[in-house]
Amino acid sequence: MERNLANLFLTKRTNDIRSSAIREILKITVKDSEFLSFAGGLPNPSLLPTERLTQATETTIRTKKDVAFQYGDSTGYEALKELIFEYFVDEKEDFSKSLCITSGSQQGLAILGQLFMDENTNVLLENPVYLGALQAFSPYRPHFVSLPMEEDGPSIEALETILVREKIHCFYANPSYQNPSTCTWSIAKREKVASLLDAYGVILLEDEAYRYLDFTGTVYPSITSLRKNKDLSFVLGSFSKIISPGFRLGWVSVPKPYETIFTAIKQGYDLNSNQFSQVVLVQLLRDLDIRKHLQKIQTFYANQKNHLVRLLEQYLPEVKFQNPLGGMFLWVEYPNVSAKKMMVKLMENKVVMIPGNEFRLEKSERAFFRMNFSFLPEEQMEEGVRRIQSVYRDIIT
Ligand SMILES: Cc1ncc(COP(=O)(O)O)c(C=O)c1O
């Protein structure tokens, strides 16, 4: 391929960075309102606590402007950290850990990549894997190792083989309602993985972006909480799925020995996360019955998921998926088609979902698609599934 002028000036570390197909697809669907999109991962707008948000913003401007309009502490606004400890940190995690507020949990991933990945560092990943993690880690050019997954979590046999064979430095895992596979690890597998990571001295980067989106309100213990060596475990959380992604606020619980270096790297990115959002969020969280709010989200998404499942059973009984316990997606296999061919036809028919290979290091011949159910209203979901049915039937007959 001919290298253009701009490429001549780029660093080697940009070579392996993938652009996100999801963002590209979303751009097209946003411009054209006829598109029905199962592609994104957006919270449903009806779940944003808009009234209370307006009040919280007004109160912040009236009473907290000295704090809200200034630079803040690099590790985050203290009042917000206290509320996170109160509501969102697993009790069995080590409370002596420090908490760092980040600009979305995505920034936490980027910082952890910089902290732990050199060229050829062995980094273990679930297969498939969250694309944003690949984007965050790829600049450091680590050696990615794919872990085969089963319905209830990683294959323990495969994990043991990998740990014996290779010196794994860190493991990035998204154990609850994984994006994209929707897999939720069983407690037994969480315990087993925790003890293996302790035995082999592996750093765990535990991404809990969807932790509070269980359809029945269950909150699974983090793997970190089950480890003996908590100094080798980081947990990432996010307000994006439970309050609003527009705030761009997440957090990382950081073992004390890494607190200073983690904060120094964060300062290099942005000095501190959006101070105004943090102050507004504190007002909001003090005002909101968070348990009720989470229940509302969980019930809403459970209904949305059930609706999409019913539609697929009705219109496309040949497709296969595991019924998820929470989250925002179905991970659906369309038998006997090429995902590429299907994608072209889907775009022509103005319906879109994300091809599974976007989330894989080694491409699969099987046609998986990630289908989001959090966003589309029920009737549009039905029309979307009808369009997919017609594309699929045209291709296989
Ligand atoms: C698994 C996972 N981790 C992290 C993120 C990043 O979320 P945010 O930066 O909005 O907190 C996402 C976003 O969709 C995600 O799906």
mmCIF file of C-alpha atoms and ligand atoms in Angstrom:
data_model
loop_
_atom_site.group_PDB
_atom_site.id
_atom_site.type_symbol
_atom_site.label_atom_id
_atom_site.label_comp_id
_atom_site.label_asym_id
_atom_site.label_seq_id
_atom_site.Cartn_x
_atom_site.Cartn_y
_atom_site.Cartn_z
ATOM 1 C CA MET A 1 0.000 0.000 0.000
ATOM 2 C CA GLU A 2 1.328 3.432 -0.886
ATOM 3 C CA ARG A 3 2.129 5.416 2.225
ATOM 4 C CA ASN A 4 0.792 8.906 2.094
ATOM 5 C CA LEU A 5 2.712 11.920 3.274
ATOM 6 C CA ALA A 6 1.025 12.084 6.664
ATOM 7 C CA ASN A 7 1.954 8.452 7.410
ATOM 8 C CA LEU A 8 5.649 9.203 6.838
ATOM 9 C CA PHE A 9 5.658 11.326 9.957
ATOM 10 C CA LEU A 10 3.799 8.966 12.264
ATOM 11 C CA THR A 11 5.434 7.010 15.078
ATOM 12 C CA LYS A 12 5.750 3.229 14.943
ATOM 13 C CA ARG A 13 3.388 2.983 17.867
ATOM 14 C CA THR A 14 0.506 4.178 15.705
ATOM 15 C CA ASN A 15 0.933 1.254 13.281
ATOM 16 C CA ASP A 16 -1.242 -1.172 15.196
ATOM 17 C CA ILE A 17 -3.988 1.215 16.233
ATOM 18 C CA ARG A 18 -7.313 0.227 14.780
ATOM 19 C CA SER A 19 -9.950 2.783 13.985
ATOM 20 C CA SER A 20 -13.262 1.896 15.543
ATOM 21 C CA ALA A 21 -15.702 0.546 12.956
ATOM 22 C CA ILE A 22 -18.401 1.245 15.510
ATOM 23 C CA ARG A 23 -17.751 4.988 15.504
ATOM 24 C CA GLU A 24 -17.622 5.016 11.677
ATOM 25 C CA ILE A 25 -20.910 3.137 11.416
ATOM 26 C CA LEU A 26 -22.515 5.354 14.041
ATOM 27 C CA LYS A 27 -21.493 8.466 12.103
ATOM 28 C CA ILE A 28 -23.362 7.207 9.029
ATOM 29 C CA THR A 29 -26.454 6.225 10.975
ATOM 30 C CA VAL A 30 -26.605 9.548 12.807
ATOM 31 C CA LYS A 31 -26.517 11.478 9.518
ATOM 32 C CA ASP A 32 -29.304 9.404 7.942
ATOM 33 C CA SER A 33 -32.431 9.192 10.085
ATOM 34 C CA GLU A 34 -33.841 6.295 8.029
ATOM 35 C CA PHE A 35 -31.204 3.965 9.485
ATOM 36 C CA LEU A 36 -32.303 1.607 12.226
ATOM 37 C CA SER A 37 -29.285 0.958 14.372
ATOM 38 C CA PHE A 38 -28.516 -2.009 16.577
ATOM 39 C CA ALA A 39 -24.901 -0.866 16.395
ATOM 40 C CA GLY A 40 -24.258 1.508 19.292
ATOM 41 C CA GLY A 41 -24.112 1.079 23.037
ATOM 42 C CA LEU A 42 -26.009 4.181 24.036
ATOM 43 C CA PRO A 43 -28.102 4.368 27.179
ATOM 44 C CA ASN A 44 -31.779 4.895 26.438
ATOM 45 C CA PRO A 45 -32.480 8.651 26.590
ATOM 46 C CA SER A 46 -35.658 8.046 28.625
ATOM 47 C CA LEU A 47 -33.478 6.743 31.470
ATOM 48 C CA LEU A 48 -31.444 9.898 31.882
ATOM 49 C CA PRO A 49 -32.695 11.663 35.027
ATOM 50 C CA THR A 50 -33.165 14.894 33.070
ATOM 51 C CA GLU A 51 -35.244 16.867 35.594
ATOM 52 C CA ARG A 52 -32.891 16.158 38.451
ATOM 53 C CA LEU A 53 -29.920 16.812 36.245
ATOM 54 C CA THR A 54 -31.254 20.249 35.412
ATOM 55 C CA GLN A 55 -31.748 20.991 39.117
ATOM 56 C CA ALA A 56 -28.295 19.678 40.006
ATOM 57 C CA THR A 57 -26.687 21.807 37.289
ATOM 58 C CA GLU A 58 -28.531 24.926 38.459
ATOM 59 C CA THR A 59 -27.592 24.303 42.099
ATOM 60 C CA THR A 60 -23.964 23.788 41.093
ATOM 61 C CA ILE A 61 -23.826 27.064 39.216
ATOM 62 C CA ARG A 62 -25.569 28.966 42.002
ATOM 63 C CA THR A 63 -23.803 27.500 45.021
ATOM 64 C CA LYS A 64 -20.628 25.708 43.955
ATOM 65 C CA LYS A 65 -19.142 27.802 41.198
ATOM 66 C CA ASP A 66 -15.875 28.450 43.033
ATOM 67 C CA VAL A 67 -15.158 24.739 42.994
ATOM 68 C CA ALA A 68 -16.955 23.713 39.833
ATOM 69 C CA PHE A 69 -15.308 26.193 37.457
ATOM 70 C CA GLN A 70 -11.759 25.572 38.685
ATOM 71 C CA TYR A 71 -9.067 22.991 38.118
ATOM 72 C CA GLY A 72 -9.515 20.152 40.575
ATOM 73 C CA ASP A 73 -7.537 17.447 42.301
ATOM 74 C CA SER A 74 -5.957 15.100 39.738
ATOM 75 C CA THR A 75 -7.357 12.046 41.509
ATOM 76 C CA GLY A 76 -10.859 13.495 41.519
ATOM 77 C CA TYR A 77 -13.330 15.546 43.556
ATOM 78 C CA GLU A 78 -13.268 14.202 47.114
ATOM 79 C CA ALA A 79 -17.052 14.310 47.614
ATOM 80 C CA LEU A 80 -17.549 12.215 44.491
ATOM 81 C CA LYS A 81 -14.969 9.669 45.606
ATOM 82 C CA GLU A 82 -16.798 9.305 48.930
ATOM 83 C CA LEU A 83 -20.086 8.626 47.137
ATOM 84 C CA ILE A 84 -18.430 6.045 44.886
ATOM 85 C CA PHE A 85 -17.048 4.261 47.942
ATOM 86 C CA GLU A 86 -20.477 4.377 49.539
ATOM 87 C CA TYR A 87 -22.499 3.074 46.586
ATOM 88 C CA PHE A 88 -20.302 1.412 44.015
ATOM 89 C CA VAL A 89 -17.198 -0.191 45.463
ATOM 90 C CA ASP A 90 -17.467 -3.886 46.228
ATOM 91 C CA GLU A 91 -17.309 -4.186 50.017
ATOM 92 C CA LYS A 92 -14.905 -7.059 49.865
ATOM 93 C CA GLU A 93 -12.470 -5.129 47.719
ATOM 94 C CA ASP A 94 -9.703 -3.609 49.715
ATOM 95 C CA PHE A 95 -11.000 -0.298 51.049
ATOM 96 C CA SER A 96 -7.473 0.930 51.563
ATOM 97 C CA LYS A 97 -7.162 1.195 47.774
ATOM 98 C CA SER A 98 -7.146 4.651 46.347
ATOM 99 C CA LEU A 99 -9.780 5.752 43.963
ATOM 100 C CA CYS A 100 -8.970 7.844 40.936
ATOM 101 C CA ILE A 101 -11.714 9.539 38.939
ATOM 102 C CA THR A 102 -10.993 9.280 35.224
ATOM 103 C CA SER A 103 -12.405 10.836 32.073
ATOM 104 C CA GLY A 104 -14.642 7.867 31.376
ATOM 105 C CA SER A 105 -13.416 4.409 32.263
ATOM 106 C CA GLN A 106 -11.860 4.511 28.789
ATOM 107 C CA GLN A 107 -9.175 6.855 30.114
ATOM 108 C CA GLY A 108 -8.520 4.367 32.911
ATOM 109 C CA LEU A 109 -7.764 1.753 30.248
ATOM 110 C CA ALA A 110 -5.372 4.088 28.438
ATOM 111 C CA ILE A 111 -3.509 4.887 31.673
ATOM 112 C CA LEU A 112 -3.267 1.200 32.612
ATOM 113 C CA GLY A 113 -1.931 0.420 29.143
ATOM 114 C CA GLN A 114 0.797 3.013 29.613
ATOM 115 C CA LEU A 115 1.556 1.698 33.104
ATOM 116 C CA PHE A 116 1.883 -1.994 32.324
ATOM 117 C CA MET A 117 2.541 -2.550 28.630
ATOM 118 C CA ASP A 118 5.856 -2.361 26.840
ATOM 119 C CA GLU A 119 6.629 -3.699 23.401
ATOM 120 C CA ASN A 120 5.936 -7.478 23.475
ATOM 121 C CA THR A 121 4.555 -7.550 27.027
ATOM 122 C CA ASN A 122 2.240 -10.573 27.200
ATOM 123 C CA VAL A 123 -1.297 -9.311 27.706
ATOM 124 C CA LEU A 124 -4.120 -11.809 28.070
ATOM 125 C CA LEU A 125 -7.498 -10.896 26.538
ATOM 126 C CA GLU A 126 -10.890 -12.521 26.323
ATOM 127 C CA ASN A 127 -11.873 -13.631 22.818
ATOM 128 C CA PRO A 128 -13.848 -11.670 21.651
ATOM 129 C CA VAL A 129 -12.668 -8.505 23.387
ATOM 130 C CA TYR A 130 -13.922 -4.939 23.962
ATOM 131 C CA LEU A 131 -12.615 -2.967 20.992
ATOM 132 C CA GLY A 132 -11.909 0.164 23.078
ATOM 133 C CA ALA A 133 -9.424 -1.834 25.156
ATOM 134 C CA LEU A 134 -7.546 -2.816 22.011
ATOM 135 C CA GLN A 135 -7.449 0.835 21.002
ATOM 136 C CA ALA A 136 -6.140 1.845 24.422
ATOM 137 C CA PHE A 137 -3.470 -0.866 24.626
ATOM 138 C CA SER A 138 -2.278 -1.140 21.016
ATOM 139 C CA PRO A 139 0.003 1.947 21.039
ATOM 140 C CA TYR A 140 2.279 0.134 23.503
ATOM 141 C CA ARG A 141 2.614 -2.755 21.018
ATOM 142 C CA PRO A 142 2.142 -5.567 23.536
ATOM 143 C CA HIS A 143 1.837 -9.202 22.528
ATOM 144 C CA PHE A 144 -1.857 -10.048 22.853
ATOM 145 C CA VAL A 145 -2.777 -13.579 23.875
ATOM 146 C CA SER A 146 -6.384 -14.687 23.279
ATOM 147 C CA LEU A 147 -8.203 -16.676 25.931
ATOM 148 C CA PRO A 148 -10.941 -19.064 24.700
ATOM 149 C CA MET A 149 -14.243 -18.427 26.453
ATOM 150 C CA GLU A 150 -17.139 -20.673 27.463
ATOM 151 C CA GLU A 151 -20.726 -19.782 28.413
ATOM 152 C CA ASP A 152 -19.865 -19.182 32.072
ATOM 153 C CA GLY A 153 -16.460 -17.549 31.696
ATOM 154 C CA PRO A 154 -12.974 -18.456 30.524
ATOM 155 C CA SER A 155 -11.950 -22.020 29.753
ATOM 156 C CA ILE A 156 -9.986 -22.814 32.913
ATOM 157 C CA GLU A 157 -8.059 -25.528 31.126
ATOM 158 C CA ALA A 158 -6.949 -23.051 28.440
ATOM 159 C CA LEU A 159 -6.086 -20.448 31.069
ATOM 160 C CA GLU A 160 -3.903 -22.908 32.980
ATOM 161 C CA THR A 161 -2.137 -23.969 29.781
ATOM 162 C CA ILE A 162 -1.433 -20.340 28.827
ATOM 163 C CA LEU A 163 -0.194 -19.441 32.303
ATOM 164 C CA VAL A 164 2.205 -22.404 32.300
ATOM 165 C CA ARG A 165 3.396 -21.721 28.744
ATOM 166 C CA GLU A 166 3.805 -17.931 28.729
ATOM 167 C CA LYS A 167 4.756 -15.361 31.309
ATOM 168 C CA ILE A 168 1.505 -13.397 31.300
ATOM 169 C CA HIS A 169 2.056 -9.906 32.683
ATOM 170 C CA CYS A 170 -1.524 -8.721 32.815
ATOM 171 C CA PHE A 171 -5.023 -9.883 32.078
ATOM 172 C CA TYR A 172 -7.708 -7.465 30.865
ATOM 173 C CA ALA A 173 -11.141 -8.911 31.665
ATOM 174 C CA ASN A 174 -14.734 -7.727 31.487
ATOM 175 C CA PRO A 175 -16.410 -10.444 33.597
ATOM 176 C CA SER A 176 -19.983 -9.124 33.853
ATOM 177 C CA TYR A 177 -22.182 -8.920 30.714
ATOM 178 C CA GLN A 178 -19.089 -8.668 28.574
ATOM 179 C CA ASN A 179 -19.041 -6.332 25.603
ATOM 180 C CA PRO A 180 -19.498 -7.885 23.068
ATOM 181 C CA SER A 181 -20.089 -11.572 23.971
ATOM 182 C CA THR A 182 -22.506 -10.776 26.890
ATOM 183 C CA CYS A 183 -20.835 -13.554 28.891
ATOM 184 C CA THR A 184 -21.066 -13.301 32.689
ATOM 185 C CA TRP A 185 -18.559 -15.354 34.606
ATOM 186 C CA SER A 186 -19.936 -17.753 37.218
ATOM 187 C CA ILE A 187 -18.841 -17.331 40.847
ATOM 188 C CA ALA A 188 -16.948 -20.619 40.655
ATOM 189 C CA LYS A 189 -14.923 -19.372 37.661
ATOM 190 C CA ARG A 190 -14.294 -16.017 39.320
ATOM 191 C CA GLU A 191 -12.861 -17.829 42.341
ATOM 192 C CA LYS A 192 -10.753 -20.152 40.223
ATOM 193 C CA VAL A 193 -9.371 -17.323 38.075
ATOM 194 C CA ALA A 194 -8.631 -15.243 41.199
ATOM 195 C CA SER A 195 -6.568 -18.049 42.691
ATOM 196 C CA LEU A 196 -4.725 -18.758 39.412
ATOM 197 C CA LEU A 197 -3.844 -15.070 38.983
ATOM 198 C CA ASP A 198 -2.520 -15.043 42.557
ATOM 199 C CA ALA A 199 -0.521 -18.214 41.991
ATOM 200 C CA TYR A 200 1.100 -16.877 38.801
ATOM 201 C CA GLY A 201 1.473 -13.243 39.958
ATOM 202 C CA VAL A 202 -0.595 -11.714 37.169
ATOM 203 C CA ILE A 203 -1.924 -8.151 37.183
ATOM 204 C CA LEU A 204 -5.669 -7.980 36.626
ATOM 205 C CA LEU A 205 -7.331 -5.045 34.856
ATOM 206 C CA GLU A 206 -10.983 -5.704 35.719
ATOM 207 C CA ASP A 207 -13.454 -3.713 33.646
ATOM 208 C CA GLU A 208 -16.823 -3.417 35.375
ATOM 209 C CA ALA A 209 -18.471 -0.884 33.054
ATOM 210 C CA TYR A 210 -21.760 -2.868 33.061
ATOM 211 C CA ARG A 211 -21.706 -4.108 36.656
ATOM 212 C CA TYR A 212 -25.041 -2.502 37.615
ATOM 213 C CA LEU A 213 -26.950 -3.582 34.514
ATOM 214 C CA ASP A 214 -28.011 -7.017 35.716
ATOM 215 C CA PHE A 215 -31.636 -7.672 34.716
ATOM 216 C CA THR A 216 -32.554 -8.878 38.201
ATOM 217 C CA GLY A 217 -30.357 -6.498 40.177
ATOM 218 C CA THR A 218 -27.712 -9.092 41.071
ATOM 219 C CA VAL A 219 -24.266 -7.625 41.689
ATOM 220 C CA TYR A 220 -21.503 -10.174 41.169
ATOM 221 C CA PRO A 221 -18.394 -10.106 43.365
ATOM 222 C CA SER A 222 -15.458 -8.691 41.486
ATOM 223 C CA ILE A 223 -12.565 -11.060 40.839
ATOM 224 C CA THR A 224 -10.410 -8.526 42.653
ATOM 225 C CA SER A 225 -12.483 -9.015 45.814
ATOM 226 C CA LEU A 226 -11.717 -12.756 45.626
ATOM 227 C CA ARG A 227 -7.958 -12.353 45.223
ATOM 228 C CA LYS A 228 -5.441 -12.624 48.012
ATOM 229 C CA ASN A 229 -2.999 -10.311 46.297
ATOM 230 C CA LYS A 230 -5.122 -7.198 45.886
ATOM 231 C CA ASP A 231 -2.063 -5.100 45.095
ATOM 232 C CA LEU A 232 -2.073 -6.717 41.654
ATOM 233 C CA SER A 233 -5.690 -5.790 40.858
ATOM 234 C CA PHE A 234 -7.315 -2.710 39.356
ATOM 235 C CA VAL A 235 -11.086 -2.301 38.975
ATOM 236 C CA LEU A 236 -12.602 0.128 36.485
ATOM 237 C CA GLY A 237 -16.105 1.562 36.907
ATOM 238 C CA SER A 238 -18.195 3.969 34.873
ATOM 239 C CA PHE A 239 -21.080 6.409 35.186
ATOM 240 C CA SER A 240 -21.747 6.185 31.451
ATOM 241 C CA LYS A 241 -24.265 3.358 31.529
ATOM 242 C CA ILE A 242 -25.996 4.277 34.786
ATOM 243 C CA ILE A 243 -26.137 8.089 34.697
ATOM 244 C CA SER A 244 -24.929 9.654 31.444
ATOM 245 C CA PRO A 245 -21.988 9.089 29.083
ATOM 246 C CA GLY A 246 -21.959 12.850 28.443
ATOM 247 C CA PHE A 247 -20.401 13.457 31.860
ATOM 248 C CA ARG A 248 -17.359 11.424 30.742
ATOM 249 C CA LEU A 249 -16.732 10.161 34.242
ATOM 250 C CA GLY A 250 -15.457 6.818 35.419
ATOM 251 C CA TRP A 251 -13.137 5.583 38.121
ATOM 252 C CA VAL A 252 -10.323 3.165 38.794
ATOM 253 C CA SER A 253 -9.602 1.602 42.143
ATOM 254 C CA VAL A 254 -5.837 1.663 42.277
ATOM 255 C CA PRO A 255 -3.633 -0.336 44.689
ATOM 256 C CA LYS A 256 -1.732 2.036 46.971
ATOM 257 C CA PRO A 257 1.764 1.192 45.628
ATOM 258 C CA TYR A 258 0.688 2.440 42.190
ATOM 259 C CA GLU A 259 -1.220 5.540 43.291
ATOM 260 C CA THR A 260 1.517 8.115 42.619
ATOM 261 C CA ILE A 261 2.541 6.812 39.205
ATOM 262 C CA PHE A 262 -1.077 6.353 38.114
ATOM 263 C CA THR A 263 -1.855 9.970 39.039
ATOM 264 C CA ALA A 264 1.278 11.286 37.319
ATOM 265 C CA ILE A 265 0.267 9.576 34.070
ATOM 266 C CA LYS A 266 -3.247 10.914 34.358
ATOM 267 C CA GLN A 267 -1.850 14.425 34.784
ATOM 268 C CA GLY A 268 -0.060 14.003 31.477
ATOM 269 C CA TYR A 269 -3.397 13.352 29.792
ATOM 270 C CA ASP A 270 -5.667 16.001 31.284
ATOM 271 C CA LEU A 271 -4.459 17.286 34.702
ATOM 272 C CA ASN A 272 -7.859 16.383 36.115
ATOM 273 C CA SER A 273 -11.176 14.991 34.897
ATOM 274 C CA ASN A 274 -13.975 17.404 34.120
ATOM 275 C CA GLN A 275 -14.433 19.220 37.408
ATOM 276 C CA PHE A 276 -17.802 20.721 36.506
ATOM 277 C CA SER A 277 -19.299 17.271 35.708
ATOM 278 C CA GLN A 278 -17.949 15.914 38.970
ATOM 279 C CA VAL A 279 -19.559 18.618 41.083
ATOM 280 C CA VAL A 280 -22.888 18.312 39.243
ATOM 281 C CA LEU A 281 -22.767 14.542 39.646
ATOM 282 C CA VAL A 282 -22.309 14.867 43.402
ATOM 283 C CA GLN A 283 -25.397 17.102 43.585
ATOM 284 C CA LEU A 284 -27.306 14.609 41.479
ATOM 285 C CA LEU A 285 -26.272 11.526 43.434
ATOM 286 C CA ARG A 286 -27.195 13.191 46.738
ATOM 287 C CA ASP A 287 -30.613 13.950 45.354
ATOM 288 C CA LEU A 288 -31.301 10.677 43.593
ATOM 289 C CA ASP A 289 -32.460 7.429 45.131
ATOM 290 C CA ILE A 290 -29.683 5.522 43.392
ATOM 291 C CA ARG A 291 -31.085 2.074 44.165
ATOM 292 C CA LYS A 292 -34.457 2.985 42.670
ATOM 293 C CA HIS A 293 -32.746 4.569 39.687
ATOM 294 C CA LEU A 294 -30.708 1.404 39.048
ATOM 295 C CA GLN A 295 -33.821 -0.760 39.401
ATOM 296 C CA LYS A 296 -35.590 1.371 36.803
ATOM 297 C CA ILE A 297 -32.703 0.914 34.356
ATOM 298 C CA GLN A 298 -32.484 -2.819 35.031
ATOM 299 C CA THR A 299 -36.223 -3.389 34.493
ATOM 300 C CA PHE A 300 -36.261 -1.253 31.357
ATOM 301 C CA TYR A 301 -33.337 -3.109 29.765
ATOM 302 C CA ALA A 302 -34.718 -6.507 30.800
ATOM 303 C CA ASN A 303 -37.913 -5.661 28.864
ATOM 304 C CA GLN A 304 -35.967 -4.374 25.873
ATOM 305 C CA LYS A 305 -33.840 -7.522 25.840
ATOM 306 C CA ASN A 306 -36.896 -9.779 26.100
ATOM 307 C CA HIS A 307 -38.486 -7.919 23.213
ATOM 308 C CA LEU A 308 -35.469 -8.399 20.936
ATOM 309 C CA VAL A 309 -35.219 -12.066 21.934
ATOM 310 C CA ARG A 310 -38.915 -12.592 21.039
ATOM 311 C CA LEU A 311 -38.443 -10.840 17.693
ATOM 312 C CA LEU A 312 -35.437 -12.971 16.780
ATOM 313 C CA GLU A 313 -37.291 -16.140 17.781
ATOM 314 C CA GLN A 314 -40.237 -15.070 15.646
ATOM 315 C CA TYR A 315 -38.465 -13.742 12.528
ATOM 316 C CA LEU A 316 -35.102 -15.498 12.571
ATOM 317 C CA PRO A 317 -35.446 -18.790 14.447
ATOM 318 C CA GLU A 318 -32.235 -20.093 12.862
ATOM 319 C CA VAL A 319 -29.942 -17.577 14.591
ATOM 320 C CA LYS A 320 -28.141 -18.550 17.790
ATOM 321 C CA PHE A 321 -27.310 -16.580 20.919
ATOM 322 C CA GLN A 322 -26.841 -16.998 24.634
ATOM 323 C CA ASN A 323 -29.588 -15.259 26.598
ATOM 324 C CA PRO A 324 -27.651 -12.643 28.595
ATOM 325 C CA LEU A 325 -28.096 -11.901 32.306
ATOM 326 C CA GLY A 326 -27.585 -8.162 31.866
ATOM 327 C CA GLY A 327 -25.962 -5.456 29.780
ATOM 328 C CA MET A 328 -27.023 -3.883 26.518
ATOM 329 C CA PHE A 329 -26.313 -6.479 23.827
ATOM 330 C CA LEU A 330 -27.066 -9.825 22.251
ATOM 331 C CA TRP A 331 -24.187 -11.665 20.591
ATOM 332 C CA VAL A 332 -25.858 -13.379 17.680
ATOM 333 C CA GLU A 333 -24.548 -15.965 15.231
ATOM 334 C CA TYR A 334 -26.129 -15.973 11.765
ATOM 335 C CA PRO A 335 -25.439 -19.440 10.317
ATOM 336 C CA ASN A 336 -24.314 -20.073 6.739
ATOM 337 C CA VAL A 337 -23.542 -16.504 5.677
ATOM 338 C CA SER A 338 -20.504 -14.355 5.234
ATOM 339 C CA ALA A 339 -20.611 -11.452 7.696
ATOM 340 C CA LYS A 340 -18.984 -9.169 5.105
ATOM 341 C CA LYS A 341 -21.620 -9.884 2.491
ATOM 342 C CA MET A 342 -24.350 -9.454 5.024
ATOM 343 C CA MET A 343 -22.920 -6.141 6.215
ATOM 344 C CA VAL A 344 -23.010 -4.674 2.695
ATOM 345 C CA LYS A 345 -26.663 -5.695 2.274
ATOM 346 C CA LEU A 346 -27.603 -4.460 5.731
ATOM 347 C CA MET A 347 -26.206 -1.023 4.961
ATOM 348 C CA GLU A 348 -28.148 -0.945 1.657
ATOM 349 C CA ASN A 349 -31.308 -1.783 3.577
ATOM 350 C CA LYS A 350 -30.598 0.874 6.205
ATOM 351 C CA VAL A 351 -30.250 -1.389 9.169
ATOM 352 C CA VAL A 352 -27.002 -1.898 10.999
ATOM 353 C CA MET A 353 -25.289 -4.005 13.640
ATOM 354 C CA ILE A 354 -21.598 -4.574 14.402
ATOM 355 C CA PRO A 355 -19.807 -7.527 12.773
ATOM 356 C CA GLY A 356 -18.226 -9.776 15.388
ATOM 357 C CA ASN A 357 -14.780 -9.787 13.776
ATOM 358 C CA GLU A 358 -14.360 -6.164 14.847
ATOM 359 C CA PHE A 359 -13.875 -7.558 18.342
ATOM 360 C CA ARG A 360 -11.425 -10.307 17.472
ATOM 361 C CA LEU A 361 -7.674 -10.501 17.103
ATOM 362 C CA GLU A 362 -7.922 -13.578 14.894
ATOM 363 C CA LYS A 363 -10.786 -13.378 12.440
ATOM 364 C CA SER A 364 -13.510 -16.013 12.573
ATOM 365 C CA GLU A 365 -15.264 -17.555 9.563
ATOM 366 C CA ARG A 366 -18.488 -17.612 11.547
ATOM 367 C CA ALA A 367 -20.848 -14.646 11.188
ATOM 368 C CA PHE A 368 -21.408 -13.148 14.612
ATOM 369 C CA PHE A 369 -23.015 -9.739 15.099
ATOM 370 C CA ARG A 370 -23.346 -7.627 18.210
ATOM 371 C CA MET A 371 -26.908 -6.370 18.479
ATOM 372 C CA ASN A 372 -27.737 -3.550 20.858
ATOM 373 C CA PHE A 373 -31.186 -3.466 22.476
ATOM 374 C CA SER A 374 -30.877 -0.487 24.820
ATOM 375 C CA PHE A 375 -31.705 2.232 22.349
ATOM 376 C CA LEU A 376 -34.386 1.496 19.738
ATOM 377 C CA PRO A 377 -38.072 1.747 20.697
ATOM 378 C CA GLU A 378 -39.998 -1.540 20.363
ATOM 379 C CA GLU A 379 -41.677 -0.819 17.001
ATOM 380 C CA GLN A 380 -38.409 0.272 15.409
ATOM 381 C CA MET A 381 -36.719 -2.824 16.767
ATOM 382 C CA GLU A 382 -39.363 -4.921 15.031
ATOM 383 C CA GLU A 383 -38.926 -3.077 11.724
ATOM 384 C CA GLY A 384 -35.147 -3.469 12.094
ATOM 385 C CA VAL A 385 -35.398 -7.224 12.667
ATOM 386 C CA ARG A 386 -37.723 -7.491 9.635
ATOM 387 C CA ARG A 387 -35.095 -5.764 7.490
ATOM 388 C CA ILE A 388 -32.385 -8.084 8.830
ATOM 389 C CA GLN A 389 -34.620 -11.092 8.143
ATOM 390 C CA SER A 390 -35.111 -10.038 4.524
ATOM 391 C CA VAL A 391 -31.351 -9.487 4.013
ATOM 392 C CA TYR A 392 -30.487 -12.818 5.624
ATOM 393 C CA ARG A 393 -33.089 -14.771 3.662
ATOM 394 C CA ASP A 394 -31.978 -13.176 0.375
ATOM 395 C CA ILE A 395 -28.387 -14.224 1.012
ATOM 396 C CA ILE A 396 -28.959 -17.805 2.098
ATOM 397 C CA THR A 397 -31.521 -18.731 -0.585
HETATM 398 C C1 LIG B 1 -16.535 -2.821 28.335
HETATM 399 C C2 LIG B 1 -16.405 -1.341 28.286
HETATM 400 N N1 LIG B 1 -15.428 -0.752 28.992
HETATM 401 C C3 LIG B 1 -15.247 0.573 28.981
HETATM 402 C C4 LIG B 1 -16.071 1.389 28.231
HETATM 403 C C5 LIG B 1 -15.799 2.864 28.234
HETATM 404 O O1 LIG B 1 -16.839 3.556 28.831
HETATM 405 P P1 LIG B 1 -16.718 5.035 29.361
HETATM 406 O O2 LIG B 1 -15.413 5.596 28.933
HETATM 407 O O3 LIG B 1 -17.878 5.754 28.758
HETATM 408 O O4 LIG B 1 -16.811 4.929 30.858
HETATM 409 C C6 LIG B 1 -17.100 0.839 27.461
HETATM 410 C C7 LIG B 1 -17.954 1.688 26.636
HETATM 411 O O5 LIG B 1 -18.868 1.292 25.984
HETATM 412 C C8 LIG B 1 -17.266 -0.567 27.501
HETATM 413 O O6 LIG B 1 -18.214 -1.169 26.782
#
